[in-house]
Coordinates of C-alpha atoms (C1' of nucleotides) in Angstrom, one line a residue:
Chain A
X1 CA 13.6 3.7 -18.2
X2 CA 16.1 2.1 -20.4
X3 CA 13.6 2.1 -23.4
X4 CA 13.0 5.4 -22.6
X5 CA 16.4 6.5 -23.2
X6 CA 17.4 3.8 -26.4
X7 CA 14.4 5.7 -28.3
X8 CA 15.6 6.4 -31.6
X9 CA 15.9 10.5 -32.0
X10 CA 12.8 11.9 -33.7
X11 CA 12.6 14.4 -36.7
X12 CA 13.4 17.8 -34.2
X13 CA 15.9 15.7 -32.2
X14 CA 18.1 14.6 -35.3
X15 CA 18.3 18.2 -36.8
X16 CA 19.6 19.9 -33.5
X17 CA 22.1 17.1 -33.3
X18 CA 23.7 17.9 -36.7
X19 CA 23.3 21.3 -35.6
X20 CA 25.0 20.5 -33.1
X21 CA 27.6 19.1 -34.2
X22 CA 28.1 22.6 -36.7
X23 CA 28.6 24.1 -33.2
X24 CA 25.2 26.0 -33.0
X25 CA 23.7 26.6 -30.5
X26 CA 20.4 25.2 -28.4
X27 CA 18.1 27.6 -27.0
X28 CA 14.6 26.9 -27.3
X29 CA 11.7 27.7 -25.8
X30 CA 7.7 27.3 -25.1
X31 CA 5.6 30.7 -26.6
X32 CA 1.9 30.0 -24.6
X33 CA -0.5 32.3 -25.7
X34 CA -1.8 32.9 -21.0
X35 CA -5.7 32.9 -22.5
X36 CA -6.2 29.3 -20.9
X37 CA -4.9 26.4 -18.9
X38 CA -1.9 23.7 -20.1
X39 CA -3.3 20.8 -21.0
X40 CA -1.7 17.1 -22.4
X41 CA -1.4 18.7 -26.4
X42 CA 0.8 21.7 -24.6
X43 CA 2.9 19.1 -21.7
X44 CA 3.8 17.5 -26.0
X45 CA 5.3 20.4 -26.6
X46 CA 6.6 21.1 -23.6
X47 CA 8.1 17.9 -22.9
X48 CA 9.6 19.0 -26.7
X49 CA 11.1 22.3 -25.9
X50 CA 12.5 21.6 -21.6
X51 CA 13.7 18.3 -23.1
X52 CA 15.2 18.8 -25.5
X53 CA 17.5 22.0 -23.8
X54 CA 17.3 19.7 -21.0
X55 CA 19.5 16.4 -22.6
X56 CA 21.6 18.8 -25.0
X57 CA 22.1 21.1 -22.3
X58 CA 20.9 24.6 -24.6
X59 CA 17.9 26.6 -22.7
X60 CA 14.7 26.7 -23.0
X61 CA 12.9 30.4 -22.5
X62 CA 9.3 30.7 -20.6
X63 CA 7.7 33.3 -23.2
X64 CA 4.0 34.1 -22.7
X65 CA 3.1 34.8 -26.1
X66 CA 0.9 38.2 -25.0
X67 CA 0.2 40.0 -28.5
X68 CA -3.8 40.1 -27.4
X69 CA -5.2 41.9 -25.0
X70 CA -9.2 40.8 -25.6
X71 CA -8.5 36.8 -24.6
X72 CA -5.5 37.1 -22.2
X73 CA -5.8 36.1 -17.8
X74 CA -2.8 37.6 -15.6
X75 CA -4.3 34.6 -13.2
X76 CA -4.1 32.2 -16.7
X77 CA 0.1 33.5 -16.4
X78 CA 0.6 31.8 -13.4
X79 CA -1.6 28.5 -13.2
X80 CA 1.2 28.4 -16.6
X81 CA 4.0 28.4 -14.3
X82 CA 2.2 26.2 -11.4
X83 CA 2.1 23.7 -14.2
X84 CA 5.8 24.0 -16.1
X85 CA 7.0 24.2 -11.8
X86 CA 4.6 20.9 -11.1
X87 CA 6.7 18.6 -14.6
X88 CA 10.0 19.9 -13.3
X89 CA 11.1 21.7 -15.5
X90 CA 12.8 25.2 -15.6
X91 CA 12.8 28.7 -17.8
X92 CA 16.1 29.6 -19.0
X93 CA 16.6 33.4 -17.3
X94 CA 13.6 35.6 -16.4
X95 CA 10.0 35.4 -18.1
X96 CA 10.1 35.8 -21.2
X97 CA 7.0 38.6 -22.9
X98 CA 6.0 38.9 -26.3
X99 CA 5.2 42.3 -24.7
X100 CA 8.5 43.3 -23.4
X101 CA 9.2 43.5 -26.9
X102 CA 6.3 45.7 -28.3
X103 CA 8.7 49.2 -29.0
X104 CA 11.4 46.5 -30.9
X105 CA 8.7 45.6 -32.5
X106 CA 6.7 49.0 -33.4
X107 CA 10.4 50.4 -34.0
X108 CA 10.3 46.9 -37.1
X109 CA 7.2 48.4 -37.8
X110 CA 8.5 51.9 -38.6
X111 CA 11.6 50.6 -40.7
X112 CA 9.4 48.1 -42.3
X113 CA 7.1 51.9 -43.2
X114 CA 10.2 53.0 -44.5
X115 CA 11.6 50.8 -46.4
X116 CA 8.0 50.8 -48.6
X117 CA 7.3 47.3 -47.2
X118 CA 4.4 48.8 -45.0
X119 CA 1.0 50.0 -45.9
X120 CA -2.0 51.8 -43.3
X121 CA -4.5 50.0 -45.3
X122 CA -8.3 51.8 -44.1
X123 CA -10.0 49.3 -45.7
X124 CA -13.0 47.4 -43.3
X125 CA -12.0 43.9 -41.8
X126 CA -14.9 42.6 -44.4
X127 CA -12.9 45.0 -47.6
X128 CA -9.8 43.7 -47.1
X129 CA -11.0 39.8 -47.0
X130 CA -12.6 40.5 -50.0
X131 CA -9.7 41.7 -51.3
X132 CA -7.7 39.0 -49.9
X133 CA -9.2 36.7 -52.6
X134 CA -9.3 32.8 -52.2
X135 CA -7.7 29.6 -52.7
X136 CA -8.1 29.5 -56.2
X137 CA -8.3 33.7 -57.0
X138 CA -5.2 35.5 -56.2
X139 CA -5.9 39.0 -54.5
X140 CA -6.5 42.4 -55.5
X141 CA -4.7 45.9 -53.4
X142 CA -5.7 47.6 -51.7
X143 CA -6.6 51.2 -53.0
X144 CA -4.9 52.8 -50.2
X145 CA -1.5 50.4 -51.1
X146 CA -0.2 53.3 -52.7
X147 CA 0.2 55.3 -49.5
X148 CA 3.7 57.7 -49.8
X149 CA 6.0 56.6 -47.2
X150 CA 5.8 60.3 -45.4
X151 CA 2.0 59.6 -45.1
X152 CA 2.3 56.1 -43.9
X153 CA 4.1 57.6 -41.5
X154 CA 1.5 60.0 -40.1
X155 CA -1.2 57.2 -40.4
X156 CA -0.1 54.8 -38.5
X157 CA 1.7 57.6 -36.3
X158 CA -2.3 58.9 -35.6
X159 CA -2.9 54.3 -35.3
X160 CA -0.8 54.5 -32.6
X161 CA -2.7 57.4 -30.3
X162 CA -5.8 56.6 -30.7
X163 CA -6.1 59.2 -33.7
X164 CA -8.7 55.9 -35.6
X165 CA -11.5 54.3 -33.9
X166 CA -11.1 50.2 -34.2
X167 CA -11.2 48.6 -37.1
X168 CA -10.1 52.0 -38.7
X169 CA -7.0 51.1 -40.0
X170 CA -4.3 48.3 -39.8
X171 CA -1.4 47.7 -41.2
X172 CA 0.0 45.5 -43.6
X173 CA 2.9 44.3 -45.3
X174 CA 3.2 45.0 -48.8
X175 CA 4.2 42.0 -50.4
X176 CA 2.5 40.0 -52.8
X177 CA -1.3 39.7 -53.6
X178 CA -1.5 37.4 -55.6
X179 CA 1.1 34.9 -53.9
X180 CA -0.6 31.2 -53.5
X181 CA 0.6 31.6 -49.4
X182 CA -2.2 33.5 -48.4
X183 CA -0.3 34.5 -45.1
X184 CA 1.9 37.2 -48.1
X185 CA -1.4 38.3 -49.5
X186 CA -0.2 42.2 -47.6
X187 CA -0.5 40.6 -43.6
X188 CA -1.7 42.7 -41.0
X189 CA 1.3 43.3 -38.6
X190 CA -0.7 46.4 -36.6
X191 CA -4.3 46.7 -35.4
X192 CA -5.6 48.7 -32.8
X193 CA -7.3 46.8 -29.9
X194 CA -8.8 49.6 -26.8
X195 CA -7.7 47.6 -24.3
X196 CA -6.0 47.5 -21.2
X197 CA -3.2 44.9 -21.3
X198 CA -2.8 42.4 -19.1
X199 CA 1.1 44.0 -18.8
X200 CA 1.3 47.9 -20.5
X201 CA -2.1 48.2 -19.5
X202 CA -2.9 51.6 -21.3
X203 CA 0.7 52.2 -23.1
X204 CA -0.2 50.4 -26.5
X205 CA -3.4 50.6 -28.1
X206 CA -2.4 49.4 -31.0
X207 CA -1.2 45.6 -31.0
X208 CA 1.5 43.3 -33.8
X209 CA -0.1 40.3 -35.2
X210 CA 1.3 37.4 -34.3
X211 CA 2.3 36.7 -37.0
X212 CA 5.0 40.0 -36.9
X213 CA 5.6 39.3 -33.0
X214 CA 6.4 35.8 -32.8
X215 CA 9.8 35.4 -34.7
X216 CA 11.1 39.0 -33.9
X217 CA 10.6 36.8 -30.2
X218 CA 12.9 34.1 -31.5
X219 CA 15.5 36.5 -33.1
X220 CA 15.9 38.5 -29.8
X221 CA 16.1 36.4 -28.1
X222 CA 18.5 34.3 -29.5
X223 CA 16.1 32.1 -30.3
X224 CA 17.8 29.2 -32.9
X225 CA 15.1 26.7 -33.1
X226 CA 11.6 27.0 -33.0
X227 CA 9.6 24.0 -32.8
X228 CA 5.7 25.4 -33.1
X229 CA 2.4 22.9 -34.7
X230 CA 1.7 22.1 -37.7
X231 CA -1.1 24.7 -38.7
X232 CA 1.1 26.9 -38.3
X233 CA 3.4 25.5 -41.7
X234 CA 2.4 27.9 -44.0
X235 CA 3.1 31.3 -41.8
X236 CA 7.1 29.9 -42.1
X237 CA 7.3 31.7 -45.6
X238 CA 6.2 35.5 -43.5
X239 CA 8.5 33.9 -40.7
X240 CA 11.5 34.0 -42.8
X241 CA 10.1 37.2 -45.2
X242 CA 10.2 39.6 -41.7
X243 CA 14.0 38.4 -41.2
X244 CA 15.1 38.7 -44.2
X245 CA 13.6 42.1 -44.2
X246 CA 14.4 43.9 -41.0
X247 CA 17.8 44.2 -39.2
X248 CA 17.1 41.3 -37.0
X249 CA 20.4 40.4 -34.4
X250 CA 20.2 36.4 -34.8
X251 CA 18.3 33.6 -37.3
X252 CA 16.1 31.5 -35.6
X253 CA 14.3 28.5 -37.7
X254 CA 10.6 27.7 -37.4
X255 CA 10.5 23.8 -37.6
X256 CA 6.5 22.7 -37.2
X257 CA 5.5 19.4 -35.8
X258 CA 2.2 17.1 -35.8
X259 CA 0.1 18.5 -32.5
X260 CA -1.8 16.1 -30.0
X261 CA -4.7 14.3 -30.1
X262 CA -6.0 12.6 -27.7
X263 CA -8.9 9.4 -27.8
X264 CA -11.8 10.7 -26.1
X265 CA -10.9 14.1 -25.2
X266 CA -10.4 17.5 -26.4
X267 CA -6.4 19.1 -27.3
X268 CA -8.3 22.8 -27.5
X269 CA -8.3 25.4 -24.6
X270 CA -10.9 27.4 -26.9
X271 CA -13.1 24.2 -26.5
X272 CA -12.0 23.3 -22.9
X273 CA -13.1 26.9 -21.9
X274 CA -16.7 25.6 -23.9
X275 CA -16.9 23.3 -21.6
X276 CA -16.6 25.0 -18.4
X277 CA -17.9 28.4 -19.5
X278 CA -21.2 26.0 -20.0
X279 CA -20.6 24.8 -17.1
X280 CA -19.8 20.7 -18.5
X281 CA -17.5 20.9 -15.9
X282 CA -16.9 22.4 -12.7
X283 CA -13.1 25.1 -14.0
X284 CA -9.8 24.7 -15.6
X285 CA -8.6 21.7 -12.4
X286 CA -12.3 19.7 -13.1
X287 CA -9.7 15.8 -12.3
X288 CA -11.7 14.8 -16.2
X289 CA -10.3 17.8 -17.7
X290 CA -6.8 16.9 -19.5
X291 CA -5.7 19.6 -18.2
X292 CA -2.5 20.2 -16.7
X293 CA -4.2 21.7 -13.7
X294 CA -6.8 18.4 -14.4
X295 CA -4.6 15.7 -14.3
X296 CA -2.7 17.3 -11.1
X297 CA -5.4 17.2 -9.6
X298 CA -6.8 14.2 -10.2
X299 CA -3.9 12.6 -8.8
X300 CA -1.8 12.0 -12.7
X301 CA 1.8 12.4 -11.5
X302 CA 4.2 14.7 -13.7
X303 CA 6.9 11.4 -14.6
X304 CA 3.8 9.7 -16.6
X305 CA 2.6 12.7 -18.6
X306 CA 6.3 13.0 -19.2
X307 CA 7.1 8.6 -20.1
X308 CA 3.3 9.5 -22.1
X309 CA 5.6 12.3 -24.3
X310 CA 8.0 10.0 -24.9
X311 CA 5.9 6.6 -25.8
X312 CA 3.8 8.8 -28.6
X313 CA 7.1 10.4 -30.0
X314 CA 7.4 13.2 -32.2
X315 CA 6.6 13.6 -36.3
X316 CA 4.8 15.1 -38.3
X317 CA 2.2 13.1 -39.4
X318 CA -1.8 13.7 -38.7
X319 CA -2.8 10.8 -35.3
X320 CA -5.3 10.3 -31.9
X321 CA -3.5 8.9 -29.6
X322 CA -5.6 6.5 -28.1
X323 CA -5.8 7.2 -24.5
X324 CA -5.3 4.0 -23.0
X325 CA -1.1 4.9 -24.2
X326 CA -2.2 7.5 -20.8
X327 CA -2.9 4.9 -18.8
X328 CA -0.5 2.5 -19.7
X329 CA 1.6 5.5 -18.2
X330 CA 0.2 6.2 -15.3
X331 CA -0.4 2.9 -13.9
X332 CA 3.0 2.8 -14.7
X333 CA 4.7 5.1 -12.8
X334 CA 2.5 4.9 -9.5
X335 CA 2.5 0.8 -9.4
X336 CA 6.3 2.0 -8.2
X337 CA 5.3 4.7 -6.3
X338 CA 2.1 4.5 -4.2
X339 CA 1.9 3.4 -1.6
X340 CA -0.9 0.7 -0.6
X341 CA -4.1 0.8 1.8
X342 CA -6.9 -1.2 2.3
X343 CA -10.8 0.5 1.0
X344 CA -14.1 0.0 1.2
X345 CA -16.3 1.6 -1.1
X346 CA -19.6 -0.8 -0.7
X347 CA -19.4 -1.6 3.2
X348 CA -21.5 -5.1 3.5
X349 CA -20.6 -5.8 7.5
X350 CA -18.9 -9.1 8.2
X351 CA -19.2 -11.0 12.2
X352 CA -16.3 -12.6 12.7
X353 CA -18.3 -15.7 15.7
X354 CA -14.8 -17.0 16.7
X355 CA -13.4 -14.1 17.9
X356 CA -15.2 -12.6 21.4
X357 CA -16.4 -8.2 21.7
X358 CA -13.4 -6.6 22.4
X359 CA -10.5 -8.5 20.9
X360 CA -8.1 -6.6 19.5
X361 CA -5.3 -8.5 16.6
X362 CA -3.1 -5.4 15.8
X363 CA -1.7 -7.2 12.4
X364 CA 1.6 -5.8 10.5
X365 CA 0.7 -5.3 7.0
X366 CA 3.1 -4.2 3.9
X367 CA 3.1 -1.1 2.0
X368 CA 4.0 -1.9 -1.1
X369 CA 4.4 -4.9 -2.0
X370 CA 7.2 -5.1 -4.4
X371 CA 9.5 -2.5 -2.6
X372 CA 10.5 -2.8 0.8
X373 CA 12.0 0.4 1.6
X374 CA 8.5 1.2 1.8
X375 CA 7.8 0.4 4.9
X376 CA 4.1 -1.6 7.0
X377 CA 1.7 -0.4 8.3
X378 CA -0.2 -1.7 11.6
X379 CA -4.3 -2.7 11.4
X380 CA -6.5 -4.1 13.2
X381 CA -8.3 -6.8 13.1
X382 CA -12.2 -7.2 15.2
X383 CA -14.4 -8.6 14.9
X384 CA -17.0 -6.7 13.4
X385 CA -15.3 -5.7 9.4
X386 CA -16.1 -5.0 6.3
X387 CA -15.5 -6.1 3.4
X388 CA -16.9 -5.5 -0.2
X389 CA -20.6 -6.1 -1.2
X390 CA -19.0 -6.8 -4.7
X391 CA -17.4 -9.9 -3.3
X392 CA -19.8 -12.1 -1.8
X393 CA -22.1 -13.6 -3.3
X394 CA -25.2 -15.9 -1.8
X395 CA -24.6 -18.7 -4.4
X396 CA -21.3 -19.0 -6.1
X397 CA -21.3 -17.9 -10.1
X398 CA -19.5 -20.6 -11.2
X399 CA -15.9 -22.2 -10.7
X400 CA -14.2 -19.2 -11.5
X401 CA -15.9 -17.0 -8.9
X402 CA -12.7 -17.1 -6.2
X403 CA -14.6 -14.2 -3.8
X404 CA -17.2 -14.9 -0.7
X405 CA -19.7 -17.2 -1.3
X406 CA -22.0 -18.3 1.4
X407 CA -20.4 -22.1 2.6
X408 CA -16.9 -20.3 1.2
X409 CA -13.4 -19.8 2.5
X410 CA -11.7 -16.7 0.5
X411 CA -8.5 -15.0 2.2
X412 CA -8.7 -11.7 4.2
X413 CA -5.4 -9.1 2.7
X414 CA -2.5 -9.3 4.4
X415 CA -4.7 -11.8 7.1
X416 CA -6.7 -14.9 7.7
X417 CA -8.3 -16.8 5.8
X418 CA -11.8 -16.5 6.3
X419 CA -15.0 -19.3 6.0
X420 CA -18.7 -17.5 5.6
X421 CA -21.0 -20.3 7.6
X422 CA -24.2 -17.6 7.6
X423 CA -26.2 -14.2 6.8
X424 CA -28.3 -12.2 7.3
X425 CA -30.9 -10.3 4.5
X426 CA -32.6 -7.9 4.4
X427 CA -36.4 -7.6 3.3
X428 CA -35.6 -7.9 -0.3
X429 CA -33.5 -10.6 -0.5
X430 CA -30.0 -9.5 -0.4
X431 CA -27.2 -9.8 2.4
X432 CA -26.6 -7.2 5.0
X433 CA -24.2 -9.4 6.9
X434 CA -21.9 -11.3 7.2
X435 CA -20.9 -14.1 9.6
X436 CA -17.6 -16.2 9.5
X437 CA -15.6 -18.1 11.5
X438 CA -11.1 -17.1 11.0
X439 CA -8.6 -20.0 10.9
X440 CA -5.7 -19.0 13.3
X441 CA -3.3 -20.3 12.0
X442 CA -3.4 -19.0 8.8
X443 CA -1.5 -16.0 9.4
X444 CA 1.2 -15.2 6.9
X445 CA 0.7 -19.0 5.8
X446 CA -1.4 -20.6 3.7
X447 CA -4.3 -23.0 5.3
X448 CA -1.9 -27.4 4.9
X449 CA -4.4 -29.3 3.5
X450 CA -6.6 -27.5 1.4
X451 CA -6.6 -24.2 -1.5
X452 CA -7.5 -20.8 -0.8
X453 CA -7.7 -19.2 -4.4
X454 CA -9.5 -15.9 -3.2
X455 CA -8.3 -12.9 -1.7
X456 CA -10.6 -9.5 -1.1
X457 CA -9.5 -6.5 0.1
X458 CA -11.5 -5.3 4.6
X459 CA -11.5 -2.8 6.7
X460 CA -12.4 -3.2 10.8
X461 CA -15.7 -1.2 11.8
X462 CA -14.1 0.2 15.0
X463 CA -11.0 1.7 13.2
X464 CA -12.2 2.7 9.6
X465 CA -12.9 6.3 9.2
X466 CA -16.3 8.3 6.3
X467 CA -15.5 8.9 3.3
X468 CA -17.0 9.8 0.4
X469 CA -15.1 8.8 -3.7
X470 CA -14.8 10.5 -6.2
X471 CA -15.4 8.4 -10.0
X472 CA -14.2 10.3 -12.5
X473 CA -14.4 8.2 -16.0
X474 CA -13.2 9.6 -19.7
X475 CA -15.6 13.3 -20.8
X476 CA -16.6 12.2 -23.6
X477 CA -17.9 8.8 -25.3
X478 CA -16.2 8.7 -28.3
X479 CA -13.0 8.8 -29.8
X480 CA -13.1 11.9 -31.6
X481 CA -16.1 14.0 -30.0
X482 CA -15.2 17.3 -31.9
X483 CA -13.7 15.6 -35.2
X484 CA -17.9 15.0 -36.9
X485 CA -18.8 18.0 -39.1
X486 CA -22.3 17.8 -37.8
X487 CA -22.8 17.0 -34.7
X488 CA -21.3 19.1 -32.0
X489 CA -19.0 17.7 -29.7
X490 CA -21.0 18.5 -26.2
X491 CA -23.0 15.5 -27.8
X492 CA -20.8 12.9 -27.5
X493 CA -20.4 14.2 -23.0
X494 CA -20.7 11.1 -20.9
X495 CA -22.9 11.0 -17.8
X496 CA -20.8 8.7 -15.8
X497 CA -17.2 10.8 -16.1
X498 CA -18.6 11.3 -12.4
X499 CA -20.2 9.1 -10.2
X500 CA -19.2 9.7 -6.3
X501 CA -19.6 7.4 -3.1
X502 CA -20.4 8.1 -0.2
X503 CA -20.9 6.1 3.3
X504 CA -17.2 4.8 1.7
X505 CA -14.5 2.9 4.7
X506 CA -10.7 3.1 4.6
X507 CA -8.9 1.6 6.7
X508 CA -6.8 4.0 10.3
X509 CA -4.0 5.5 8.4
X510 CA -6.2 7.2 5.9
X511 CA -7.3 9.7 8.7
X512 CA -3.6 11.8 7.9
X513 CA -3.8 10.9 5.1
X514 CA -1.1 12.8 3.4
X515 CA -2.2 15.2 0.2
X516 CA -0.4 14.8 -3.4
X517 CA 0.2 11.2 -2.4
X518 CA -1.6 9.1 -4.0
X519 CA -2.2 5.4 -2.8
X520 CA -3.4 2.0 -4.3
X521 CA -6.8 1.4 -2.6
X522 CA -6.0 -2.6 -3.0
X523 CA -7.8 -4.6 -5.5
X524 CA -9.9 -0.9 -6.9
X525 CA -7.9 1.7 -7.5
X526 CA -5.4 4.5 -7.2
X527 CA -7.0 7.2 -4.8
X528 CA -5.5 10.7 -4.1
X529 CA -7.0 12.5 -1.1
X530 CA -9.0 16.1 -2.9
X531 CA -8.0 19.0 -0.1
X532 CA -10.6 21.1 -1.3
X533 CA -13.1 19.0 -1.3
X534 CA -12.3 17.5 1.9
X535 CA -11.9 20.4 3.7
X536 CA -15.5 22.6 2.0
X537 CA -17.0 19.3 2.7
X538 CA -14.8 18.6 6.0
X539 CA -14.8 14.8 5.1
X540 CA -12.6 12.6 2.7
X541 CA -13.1 12.6 -0.2
X542 CA -10.5 10.9 -3.2
X543 CA -10.5 11.8 -6.5
X544 CA -10.4 7.8 -8.2
X545 CA -6.6 8.7 -9.9
X546 CA -7.6 5.9 -12.6
X547 CA -8.4 2.0 -12.2
X548 CA -6.4 -0.7 -11.3
X549 CA -6.6 -3.0 -15.3
X550 CA -9.0 -5.4 -15.0
X551 CA -8.1 -8.0 -17.1
X552 CA -10.6 -10.5 -15.2
X553 CA -14.0 -11.1 -18.1
X554 CA -16.5 -12.6 -16.2
Chain B
rU1 C1' -9.9 22.8 -57.9
rG2 C1' -4.2 27.7 -56.0
rG3 C1' -0.4 26.5 -52.0
rG4 C1' 1.1 23.7 -47.6
rG5 C1' 1.5 18.9 -45.4
rU6 C1' 1.5 13.4 -44.4
rG7 C1' 0.3 8.4 -45.9
rU8 C1' 4.4 1.8 -42.6
rA9 C1' -0.6 -3.4 -37.8
rG10 C1' -6.9 -1.4 -34.2
rC11 C1' -3.4 2.9 -31.9
rC12 C1' 1.2 5.2 -31.4
rA13 C1' 6.0 5.2 -34.1
rA14 C1' 11.8 3.3 -36.3
rG15 C1' 13.3 2.5 -40.5
rU16 C1' 17.0 7.3 -45.3
rG17 C1' 18.6 1.2 -51.2
rG18 C1' 20.2 -5.5 -48.6
rU19 C1' 15.2 -8.1 -47.7
rA20 C1' 10.2 -5.2 -41.7
rA21 C1' 12.3 -2.4 -34.3
rG22 C1' 9.7 -1.1 -30.0
rG23 C1' 5.4 0.7 -27.4
rC24 C1' 0.0 1.3 -26.1
rA25 C1' -4.3 -2.5 -27.0
rA26 C1' -6.1 -6.9 -27.9
rC27 C1' -5.1 -13.1 -27.4
rG28 C1' -2.9 -17.5 -24.4
rG29 C1' 0.2 -19.5 -20.7
rG30 C1' 3.1 -18.8 -16.2
rU31 C1' 3.9 -16.9 -10.9
rU32 C1' 1.3 -14.4 -7.3
rU33 C1' -1.7 -13.5 -0.3
rU34 C1' -4.0 -7.6 -5.8
rG35 C1' -8.4 -11.4 -11.0
rA36 C1' -3.0 -5.2 -10.3
rU37 C1' 2.0 -6.0 -10.4
rC38 C1' 5.9 -8.9 -13.2
rC39 C1' 7.6 -13.2 -16.8
rC40 C1' 6.2 -15.6 -21.4
rG41 C1' 4.1 -16.8 -25.9
rU42 C1' 0.9 -15.0 -30.4
rG43 C1' 0.5 -10.7 -34.3
rA44 C1' 2.2 -7.2 -41.4
rU45 C1' 5.7 -12.2 -47.1
rU46 C1' 4.5 -6.5 -46.9
rC47 C1' 4.7 -0.6 -46.2
rG48 C1' -2.1 4.0 -49.5
rC49 C1' -1.8 2.5 -55.2
rA50 C1' -0.5 1.5 -59.9
rG51 C1' 3.9 1.5 -62.9
rG52 C1' 9.7 2.2 -63.7
rU53 C1' 14.8 2.3 -62.1
rU54 C1' 18.0 -1.4 -59.7
rC55 C1' 21.6 -8.3 -58.4
rG56 C1' 17.3 -5.9 -54.9
rA57 C1' 13.0 -1.1 -53.0
rA58 C1' 9.1 1.0 -47.4
rC59 C1' 13.6 3.9 -49.2
rC60 C1' 14.9 6.2 -55.6
rC61 C1' 12.4 7.9 -60.4
rU62 C1' 7.0 8.3 -62.7
rG63 C1' 1.4 8.9 -63.0
rC64 C1' -2.1 8.1 -59.4
rC65 C1' -5.4 8.2 -54.9
rA66 C1' -6.6 9.8 -50.1
rC67 C1' -6.7 12.4 -45.6
rC68 C1' -5.5 17.2 -42.6
rC69 C1' -4.2 22.9 -42.8
rC70 C1' -4.8 28.2 -45.0
rA71 C1' -9.8 33.1 -47.2
rG72 C1' -8.9 36.1 -37.9
rC73 C1' -8.0 43.7 -37.5
rC74 C1' -7.3 34.6 -33.5
rA75 C1' -3.0 32.2 -32.1

RNA sequence: UGGGGUGUAGCCAAGUGGUAAGGCAACGGGUUUUGAUCCCGUGAUUCGCAGGUUCGAACCCUGCCACCCCAGCCA
């Protein structure tokens, strides 16, 4: 926490600090296009914009950049809102939509025509592309560039009223076909799309391009600093050109920062959508996805995401952030917040031979080892328990082995020290039942005459609940799955990204596991109830948020 | 090869002319009824490279190199 507030200001924050000194307002915006769910990369931008507005007592708008009805949906608008709320941010005023400004944008387009700065081009998309030139060759004027203002007004009106087919005409700015920046070679302002828009329905059949919309939207809303990712750097010139030539009432400035790349992860809406459409995952909320909805369902707390965003910084250099940083912040938050419980993933029956059938010992266990305010819970100890198969070996494999073996001793977490004196094997020679005695004199204290190093977790057989665990692992086996020129990212999918373990046991207190609460199943990891799946399959299903850090080298 | 950017440890990142912060990862050690947490310790004679300016350069100048983005009627 301390480190967080002491962190030095990144370059955008420094710009804000300077501008604030000059008595400027601070008004930011987060402008997603509603064409998919938000992911961890958007979280970086959300934390930047909402976080800075919060820190410097400014405002931050939520604005849906909905200029393309072909790709957008109302469902995405709703999902995006709940993801932002989940992160704990509040947008200023009403939600904004680019579509709120369609009329104003249209009037400004007419204004540009009147200024002889825009024209209707009836070249085909292909012809426009060819005449635009290339990176090294200048472009060439369209034959329609010399249309009269009056003609342009007629043609633009014709575009607006449905007099052209899709693709038959576009409105372009008249700038400079020889400009070294391709964006300045008469960019397209309006195109014809005969599609119903989720907000404006069938009111329009012409839609503004991103370039013609974004800066003006910022100006209309009185945005002071417009932060976007690096790939828009080349558009800044155009952004300024429109603001210079239009009678806008405020002058926002665009600044660019590097988008987030995360190792072993995809941060591209388009590619995430492909994974969903091609059924590699179950949907936008699949816990293996880096979508905010997926992370939430997985059990990742919003605070972890905020800490992560603070940890990675904001710069202009291309980078790939190691996913271990995200994992660290998840564990850091969960270690503090998660109540502890015990769960046995692969049960092995263990009979206490010096305890009679029906005898019950009530035990109390703290819900958090470092924080008493979490309180305690009751545990029942009888002669029939389960421990994990991984915690028992017939023979002690090496001197570092701290768990149970035949003839050895181990502490049962929150309970007694037991000694294993016998076992039953199946036909394959695998142990199927252990016989142990417990040492009555070891509850809450160490035995006086000997050292018992190991501690293992357990559940009481009779009171335990059956549960199924969904163990998630990274979706890709390659650090940069989408950065290989000739290999599709789907080639790197991890076949073990989801492992379902059924037939597990959780302690009785988890019968009432609360949705939304992440528990630490001691020695295993952090888990949370999957409400949807549990209801659907009528059993307790836990998602593993993340395993505990494991530094044990066998 | 036009234009716009970026190069500081395996990864992220401070540093803005006074002699290389911090975090993640890794590796040691200590504590521990979670092989977790916590604590302590270990890294750059050097900042893409080469010159130059200066008493002094990661920071200034010159030249070079590498990588990223741009030729949607996507955003």
